[in-house]
Amino acid sequence: MGRDQRRAPRPGVEWQFETLSLPPDFSRNVVTRLLVDRAEHGGWELDRLRIGNDGVRRVVLRRKIIRQRLTLFSG
């Protein structure tokens, strides 16, 4: 159902991407609810949504990867 990948559009910012393919028999309300749940609980945001001629929705979600920096204390 999904695929993860990473790409960095500019230095210092990394995004994690997930691709979903949703069948044409899912109603618009079901798709909306699914995407809202992913946004609220997983921190995802919509990057791209395409509806093919066959009715399959191809959704690309993204979220920012936050890296912790090593902090050294002197003293």
C-alpha atoms as a PDB file:
ATOM      1  CA  MET A   1       0.000   0.000   0.000  1.00  0.00           C
ATOM      2  CA  GLY A   2       2.717   2.529   0.839  1.00  0.00           C
ATOM      3  CA  ARG A   3       6.329   3.228   0.075  1.00  0.00           C
ATOM      4  CA  ASP A   4       8.809   5.313   2.059  1.00  0.00           C
ATOM      5  CA  GLN A   5      11.564   7.378   0.537  1.00  0.00           C
ATOM      6  CA  ARG A   6      13.675  10.351   1.496  1.00  0.00           C
ATOM      7  CA  ARG A   7      14.926  13.328  -0.427  1.00  0.00           C
ATOM      8  CA  ALA A   8      16.428  16.641   0.532  1.00  0.00           C
ATOM      9  CA  PRO A   9      15.141  19.608  -1.538  1.00  0.00           C
ATOM     10  CA  ARG A  10      17.576  22.007   0.135  1.00  0.00           C
ATOM     11  CA  PRO A  11      20.412  21.702   2.632  1.00  0.00           C
ATOM     12  CA  GLY A  12      19.371  21.243   6.253  1.00  0.00           C
ATOM     13  CA  VAL A  13      15.808  20.117   5.530  1.00  0.00           C
ATOM     14  CA  GLU A  14      14.994  16.457   5.095  1.00  0.00           C
ATOM     15  CA  TRP A  15      11.577  15.062   4.243  1.00  0.00           C
ATOM     16  CA  GLN A  16      10.238  11.561   4.554  1.00  0.00           C
ATOM     17  CA  PHE A  17       7.745  10.618   1.847  1.00  0.00           C
ATOM     18  CA  GLU A  18       5.083   7.946   1.790  1.00  0.00           C
ATOM     19  CA  THR A  19       3.150   6.924  -1.311  1.00  0.00           C
ATOM     20  CA  LEU A  20      -0.351   5.464  -1.073  1.00  0.00           C
ATOM     21  CA  SER A  21      -2.582   4.013  -3.773  1.00  0.00           C
ATOM     22  CA  LEU A  22      -6.249   4.142  -2.843  1.00  0.00           C
ATOM     23  CA  PRO A  23      -8.834   2.120  -4.789  1.00  0.00           C
ATOM     24  CA  PRO A  24     -11.583   3.865  -6.763  1.00  0.00           C
ATOM     25  CA  ASP A  25     -14.343   2.353  -4.610  1.00  0.00           C
ATOM     26  CA  PHE A  26     -13.282   4.504  -1.610  1.00  0.00           C
ATOM     27  CA  SER A  27     -15.618   7.474  -1.338  1.00  0.00           C
ATOM     28  CA  ARG A  28     -14.313  11.005  -1.113  1.00  0.00           C
ATOM     29  CA  ASN A  29     -15.341  11.139   2.558  1.00  0.00           C
ATOM     30  CA  VAL A  30     -13.428   7.947   3.370  1.00  0.00           C
ATOM     31  CA  VAL A  31     -10.285   9.237   1.652  1.00  0.00           C
ATOM     32  CA  THR A  32     -10.571  12.583   3.449  1.00  0.00           C
ATOM     33  CA  ARG A  33     -10.969  10.877   6.832  1.00  0.00           C
ATOM     34  CA  LEU A  34      -7.992   8.603   6.154  1.00  0.00           C
ATOM     35  CA  LEU A  35      -5.744  11.534   5.214  1.00  0.00           C
ATOM     36  CA  VAL A  36      -6.903  13.635   8.178  1.00  0.00           C
ATOM     37  CA  ASP A  37      -6.117  10.753  10.546  1.00  0.00           C
ATOM     38  CA  ARG A  38      -2.624  10.387   9.044  1.00  0.00           C
ATOM     39  CA  ALA A  39      -2.049  14.128   9.454  1.00  0.00           C
ATOM     40  CA  GLU A  40      -3.296  14.314  13.045  1.00  0.00           C
ATOM     41  CA  HIS A  41      -1.637  11.157  14.366  1.00  0.00           C
ATOM     42  CA  GLY A  42       1.442  10.785  12.192  1.00  0.00           C
ATOM     43  CA  GLY A  43       2.430  14.350  11.399  1.00  0.00           C
ATOM     44  CA  TRP A  44       2.011  13.827   7.647  1.00  0.00           C
ATOM     45  CA  GLU A  45       0.981  16.532   5.210  1.00  0.00           C
ATOM     46  CA  LEU A  46      -0.303  16.217   1.671  1.00  0.00           C
ATOM     47  CA  ASP A  47       2.382  16.673  -0.975  1.00  0.00           C
ATOM     48  CA  ARG A  48       0.564  15.438  -4.077  1.00  0.00           C
ATOM     49  CA  LEU A  49      -2.708  13.764  -5.030  1.00  0.00           C
ATOM     50  CA  ARG A  50      -3.457  12.431  -8.480  1.00  0.00           C
ATOM     51  CA  ILE A  51      -6.524  10.610  -9.707  1.00  0.00           C
ATOM     52  CA  GLY A  52      -5.832   8.319 -12.637  1.00  0.00           C
ATOM     53  CA  ASN A  53      -8.147   7.448 -15.523  1.00  0.00           C
ATOM     54  CA  ASP A  54      -8.876   4.175 -13.751  1.00  0.00           C
ATOM     55  CA  GLY A  55     -10.080   6.101 -10.660  1.00  0.00           C
ATOM     56  CA  VAL A  56      -7.154   5.079  -8.452  1.00  0.00           C
ATOM     57  CA  ARG A  57      -5.964   7.886  -6.206  1.00  0.00           C
ATOM     58  CA  ARG A  58      -2.205   8.154  -5.902  1.00  0.00           C
ATOM     59  CA  VAL A  59      -1.318  10.123  -2.797  1.00  0.00           C
ATOM     60  CA  VAL A  60       2.116  11.332  -1.735  1.00  0.00           C
ATOM     61  CA  LEU A  61       2.425  12.384   1.900  1.00  0.00           C
ATOM     62  CA  ARG A  62       5.438  14.025   3.497  1.00  0.00           C
ATOM     63  CA  ARG A  63       6.739  14.906   6.934  1.00  0.00           C
ATOM     64  CA  LYS A  64       9.820  16.715   8.068  1.00  0.00           C
ATOM     65  CA  ILE A  65      12.636  14.677   9.572  1.00  0.00           C
ATOM     66  CA  ILE A  66      13.911  16.408  12.677  1.00  0.00           C
ATOM     67  CA  ARG A  67      17.415  15.407  13.650  1.00  0.00           C
ATOM     68  CA  GLN A  68      18.783  15.970  17.128  1.00  0.00           C
ATOM     69  CA  ARG A  69      22.107  17.708  17.254  1.00  0.00           C
ATOM     70  CA  LEU A  70      24.845  16.523  19.551  1.00  0.00           C
ATOM     71  CA  THR A  71      25.388  19.049  22.319  1.00  0.00           C
ATOM     72  CA  LEU A  72      28.671  19.075  24.153  1.00  0.00           C
ATOM     73  CA  PHE A  73      28.856  20.735  27.530  1.00  0.00           C
ATOM     74  CA  SER A  74      32.193  22.078  28.683  1.00  0.00           C
ATOM     75  CA  GLY A  75      32.925  22.556  32.297  1.00  0.00           C
END
